[in-house]
Amino acid sequence: MTIGRPRTVSDEQILAGAARVIARMGPARLTLAEVGREVGLSAATVVQRFGSKRGVLLAVARHGADTLPLQVAAAQDASAPTVALIDVLAGIAGGIRSSEEFANHLAFLLLDLADPQFQRISGDYTAAVERAIADVLAASQAAGELISGDLGRLPRAIHAAYNGALLTWGLAGGGSPAEQVRDQLTLLLGPYLQPTPPAQPGPSS
């Protein structure tokens, strides 16, 4: 029985490299050769793994749809889940380093709007990330961080505020993407936070 050579570059590493190429060049200019150069492989090896340029782009989209909701969901384990949620979403936005990169991400988003296969992945991602946000909010209420009440519409509002903050930053600039996301989410979620009790005065001397 012949034992194949171990893969020195994992599929996940290739997808991370492809995501960097998309951020740098946009999906239209992405080539399998460029992805291969990014991770130290030949274009032929990338073809063996993913089949085609379209296969790479679909795999990048699916990988993001699978992993980003898990990052969001991790905030529910924090002592202050809502604050942790803002930190997580600001951190994700912090991966965008320039308006050119953001334009390339938007070009990738256009595939979600125009192509049925990408659209299904995008729909799965939206549902998963909003479920994760809902779980974080439930944990936050249980911890006494958020006010009691029905927060059923808040996950979509948070998701919309996140995306809107990025788009507004791309149009108007000002600060960084992470700062814009943090500011907008803090503004949105502030009224839902339990008021902090005033500090008790210490014993008089």
Tab-separated table of C-alpha atoms in Angstrom:
chain	number	residue	atom	x	y	z
A	1	MET	CA	0.000	0.000	0.000
A	2	THR	CA	1.421	3.360	-1.024
A	3	ILE	CA	1.277	6.129	1.534
A	4	GLY	CA	0.787	9.573	0.015
A	5	ARG	CA	2.977	12.485	0.923
A	6	PRO	CA	1.548	14.587	3.744
A	7	ARG	CA	0.150	17.942	2.762
A	8	THR	CA	2.554	20.616	3.899
A	9	VAL	CA	-0.021	23.367	3.255
A	10	SER	CA	-3.542	22.690	4.514
A	11	ASP	CA	-6.722	23.607	2.681
A	12	GLU	CA	-7.416	26.139	5.425
A	13	GLN	CA	-4.049	27.812	4.813
A	14	ILE	CA	-4.788	27.978	1.092
A	15	LEU	CA	-8.182	29.576	1.774
A	16	ALA	CA	-6.584	32.097	4.129
A	17	GLY	CA	-4.081	32.927	1.398
A	18	ALA	CA	-6.862	33.247	-1.170
A	19	ALA	CA	-8.708	35.618	1.167
A	20	ARG	CA	-5.582	37.788	1.360
A	21	VAL	CA	-5.351	37.821	-2.434
A	22	ILE	CA	-9.022	38.825	-2.681
A	23	ALA	CA	-8.426	41.668	-0.225
A	24	ARG	CA	-5.395	42.824	-2.207
A	25	MET	CA	-6.627	42.346	-5.787
A	26	GLY	CA	-10.357	41.657	-5.739
A	27	PRO	CA	-12.080	38.477	-6.926
A	28	ALA	CA	-12.019	39.377	-10.631
A	29	ARG	CA	-8.212	39.674	-10.730
A	30	LEU	CA	-7.566	36.642	-8.538
A	31	THR	CA	-5.726	33.846	-10.328
A	32	LEU	CA	-4.851	30.361	-9.159
A	33	ALA	CA	-1.196	31.184	-9.804
A	34	GLU	CA	-1.441	34.185	-7.471
A	35	VAL	CA	-3.097	32.070	-4.775
A	36	GLY	CA	-0.366	29.475	-5.204
A	37	ARG	CA	2.373	32.088	-4.874
A	38	GLU	CA	0.713	33.420	-1.721
A	39	VAL	CA	1.033	30.049	0.019
A	40	GLY	CA	4.070	28.569	-1.740
A	41	LEU	CA	2.262	26.107	-4.014
A	42	SER	CA	1.892	25.690	-7.756
A	43	ALA	CA	-1.316	26.650	-9.514
A	44	ALA	CA	-1.705	22.971	-10.453
A	45	THR	CA	-1.782	22.001	-6.781
A	46	VAL	CA	-4.461	24.600	-6.080
A	47	VAL	CA	-6.484	23.152	-8.980
A	48	GLN	CA	-6.105	19.654	-7.515
A	49	ARG	CA	-7.494	20.872	-4.191
A	50	PHE	CA	-10.348	23.113	-5.376
A	51	GLY	CA	-10.897	22.403	-9.064
A	52	SER	CA	-11.051	25.931	-10.457
A	53	LYS	CA	-10.971	29.621	-9.619
A	54	ARG	CA	-14.703	29.449	-8.964
A	55	GLY	CA	-14.110	26.515	-6.639
A	56	VAL	CA	-11.590	28.579	-4.669
A	57	LEU	CA	-13.966	31.545	-4.395
A	58	LEU	CA	-16.851	29.330	-3.269
A	59	ALA	CA	-14.619	27.636	-0.703
A	60	VAL	CA	-13.465	31.011	0.661
A	61	ALA	CA	-17.089	32.107	0.988
A	62	ARG	CA	-18.103	28.860	2.705
A	63	HIS	CA	-15.127	28.981	5.070
A	64	GLY	CA	-16.050	32.500	6.158
A	65	ALA	CA	-19.690	31.509	6.584
A	66	ASP	CA	-18.632	28.621	8.825
A	67	THR	CA	-15.973	30.339	10.935
A	68	LEU	CA	-17.149	33.916	11.537
A	69	PRO	CA	-20.339	32.905	13.407
A	70	LEU	CA	-18.166	30.790	15.726
A	71	GLN	CA	-16.062	33.853	16.539
A	72	VAL	CA	-19.225	35.777	17.373
A	73	ALA	CA	-20.671	32.937	19.458
A	74	ALA	CA	-17.533	32.804	21.616
A	75	ALA	CA	-18.548	36.145	23.170
A	76	GLN	CA	-21.320	34.427	25.138
A	77	ASP	CA	-18.705	32.826	27.402
A	78	ALA	CA	-17.341	36.203	28.561
A	79	SER	CA	-18.287	37.745	31.893
A	80	ALA	CA	-19.776	40.713	29.988
A	81	PRO	CA	-21.069	39.102	26.760
A	82	THR	CA	-22.397	42.273	25.113
A	83	VAL	CA	-19.114	44.120	25.611
A	84	ALA	CA	-17.302	41.040	24.288
A	85	LEU	CA	-19.625	40.972	21.258
A	86	ILE	CA	-18.699	44.557	20.412
A	87	ASP	CA	-15.021	43.663	20.817
A	88	VAL	CA	-15.354	40.644	18.508
A	89	LEU	CA	-17.170	42.531	15.751
A	90	ALA	CA	-14.761	45.467	15.987
A	91	GLY	CA	-11.888	42.996	15.771
A	92	ILE	CA	-13.314	41.420	12.613
A	93	ALA	CA	-13.715	44.879	11.079
A	94	GLY	CA	-10.120	45.629	12.044
A	95	GLY	CA	-8.983	43.150	9.406
A	96	ILE	CA	-9.799	45.797	6.775
A	97	ARG	CA	-6.762	48.037	6.487
A	98	SER	CA	-7.587	50.393	3.611
A	99	SER	CA	-10.419	51.664	1.443
A	100	GLU	CA	-8.935	49.681	-1.465
A	101	GLU	CA	-9.206	46.471	0.538
A	102	PHE	CA	-12.766	47.336	1.462
A	103	ALA	CA	-13.641	47.909	-2.201
A	104	ASN	CA	-12.279	44.450	-2.992
A	105	HIS	CA	-14.385	42.932	-0.199
A	106	LEU	CA	-17.436	44.673	-1.655
A	107	ALA	CA	-16.620	43.207	-5.067
A	108	PHE	CA	-16.667	39.782	-3.436
A	109	LEU	CA	-20.018	40.645	-1.835
A	110	LEU	CA	-21.436	41.366	-5.297
A	111	LEU	CA	-21.006	37.663	-6.057
A	112	ASP	CA	-23.335	36.936	-3.130
A	113	LEU	CA	-25.956	39.174	-4.693
A	114	ALA	CA	-25.652	37.997	-8.294
A	115	ASP	CA	-24.760	34.299	-8.161
A	116	PRO	CA	-27.213	31.708	-6.749
A	117	GLN	CA	-24.503	29.471	-5.242
A	118	PHE	CA	-22.832	32.370	-3.465
A	119	GLN	CA	-26.256	33.695	-2.471
A	120	ARG	CA	-27.092	30.439	-0.671
A	121	ILE	CA	-23.828	30.597	1.248
A	122	SER	CA	-24.494	34.229	2.157
A	123	GLY	CA	-27.982	33.335	3.367
A	124	ASP	CA	-26.587	30.536	5.541
A	125	TYR	CA	-23.987	32.933	6.951
A	126	THR	CA	-26.548	35.619	7.763
A	127	ALA	CA	-28.779	33.153	9.587
A	128	ALA	CA	-25.845	31.641	11.500
A	129	VAL	CA	-24.308	34.933	12.586
A	130	GLU	CA	-27.647	36.305	13.754
A	131	ARG	CA	-28.312	33.101	15.731
A	132	ALA	CA	-24.893	33.535	17.322
A	133	ILE	CA	-25.683	37.160	18.193
A	134	ALA	CA	-29.006	36.052	19.719
A	135	ASP	CA	-27.171	33.485	21.865
A	136	VAL	CA	-24.761	36.173	23.063
A	137	LEU	CA	-27.648	38.489	23.972
A	138	ALA	CA	-29.381	35.680	25.877
A	139	ALA	CA	-26.177	35.037	27.825
A	140	SER	CA	-25.893	38.763	28.474
A	141	GLN	CA	-29.415	38.906	29.886
A	142	ALA	CA	-28.727	35.867	32.056
A	143	ALA	CA	-25.606	37.581	33.394
A	144	GLY	CA	-27.595	40.728	34.233
A	145	GLU	CA	-25.677	42.832	31.725
A	146	LEU	CA	-28.686	43.589	29.499
A	147	ILE	CA	-32.133	44.735	30.549
A	148	SER	CA	-34.883	42.116	30.596
A	149	GLY	CA	-37.421	42.025	27.784
A	150	ASP	CA	-37.882	40.823	24.239
A	151	LEU	CA	-34.719	41.324	22.200
A	152	GLY	CA	-35.904	39.253	19.235
A	153	ARG	CA	-35.278	41.961	16.636
A	154	LEU	CA	-31.949	43.110	18.042
A	155	PRO	CA	-29.670	40.523	16.332
A	156	ARG	CA	-30.686	41.777	12.880
A	157	ALA	CA	-30.258	45.392	14.029
A	158	ILE	CA	-26.756	44.614	15.320
A	159	HIS	CA	-25.828	42.877	12.072
A	160	ALA	CA	-27.205	45.797	10.059
A	161	ALA	CA	-25.333	48.325	12.220
A	162	TYR	CA	-22.089	46.404	11.729
A	163	ASN	CA	-22.444	46.312	7.947
A	164	GLY	CA	-23.717	49.884	7.802
A	165	ALA	CA	-20.779	51.154	9.840
A	166	LEU	CA	-18.357	49.540	7.403
A	167	LEU	CA	-20.141	50.930	4.362
A	168	THR	CA	-20.292	54.423	5.867
A	169	TRP	CA	-16.579	54.234	6.680
A	170	GLY	CA	-15.891	53.238	3.067
A	171	LEU	CA	-17.876	56.219	1.785
A	172	ALA	CA	-16.907	58.894	4.287
A	173	GLY	CA	-13.737	57.693	5.997
A	174	GLY	CA	-12.956	58.935	9.475
A	175	GLY	CA	-11.118	56.754	11.955
A	176	SER	CA	-10.696	53.063	11.281
A	177	PRO	CA	-13.272	50.400	10.411
A	178	ALA	CA	-12.902	48.950	13.902
A	179	GLU	CA	-13.551	52.349	15.497
A	180	GLN	CA	-16.617	52.959	13.335
A	181	VAL	CA	-18.083	49.551	14.189
A	182	ARG	CA	-17.367	49.989	17.895
A	183	ASP	CA	-18.934	53.468	17.956
A	184	GLN	CA	-22.121	52.411	16.152
A	185	LEU	CA	-22.630	49.239	18.174
A	186	THR	CA	-21.992	51.070	21.430
A	187	LEU	CA	-24.573	53.683	20.404
A	188	LEU	CA	-27.098	50.980	19.464
A	189	LEU	CA	-26.612	48.751	22.496
A	190	GLY	CA	-26.080	51.416	25.154
A	191	PRO	CA	-29.811	51.819	25.951
A	192	TYR	CA	-30.132	48.054	26.504
A	193	LEU	CA	-27.358	47.834	29.091
A	194	GLN	CA	-28.283	47.704	32.748
A	195	PRO	CA	-27.313	50.974	34.438
A	196	THR	CA	-24.146	50.720	36.455
A	197	PRO	CA	-24.918	51.253	40.143
A	198	PRO	CA	-23.181	54.253	41.679
A	199	ALA	CA	-20.045	53.524	43.635
A	200	GLN	CA	-20.661	53.241	47.350
A	201	PRO	CA	-18.736	55.766	49.453
A	202	GLY	CA	-15.999	54.293	51.576
A	203	PRO	CA	-16.050	54.459	55.369
A	204	SER	CA	-15.263	57.885	56.722
A	205	SER	CA	-11.934	58.205	58.406
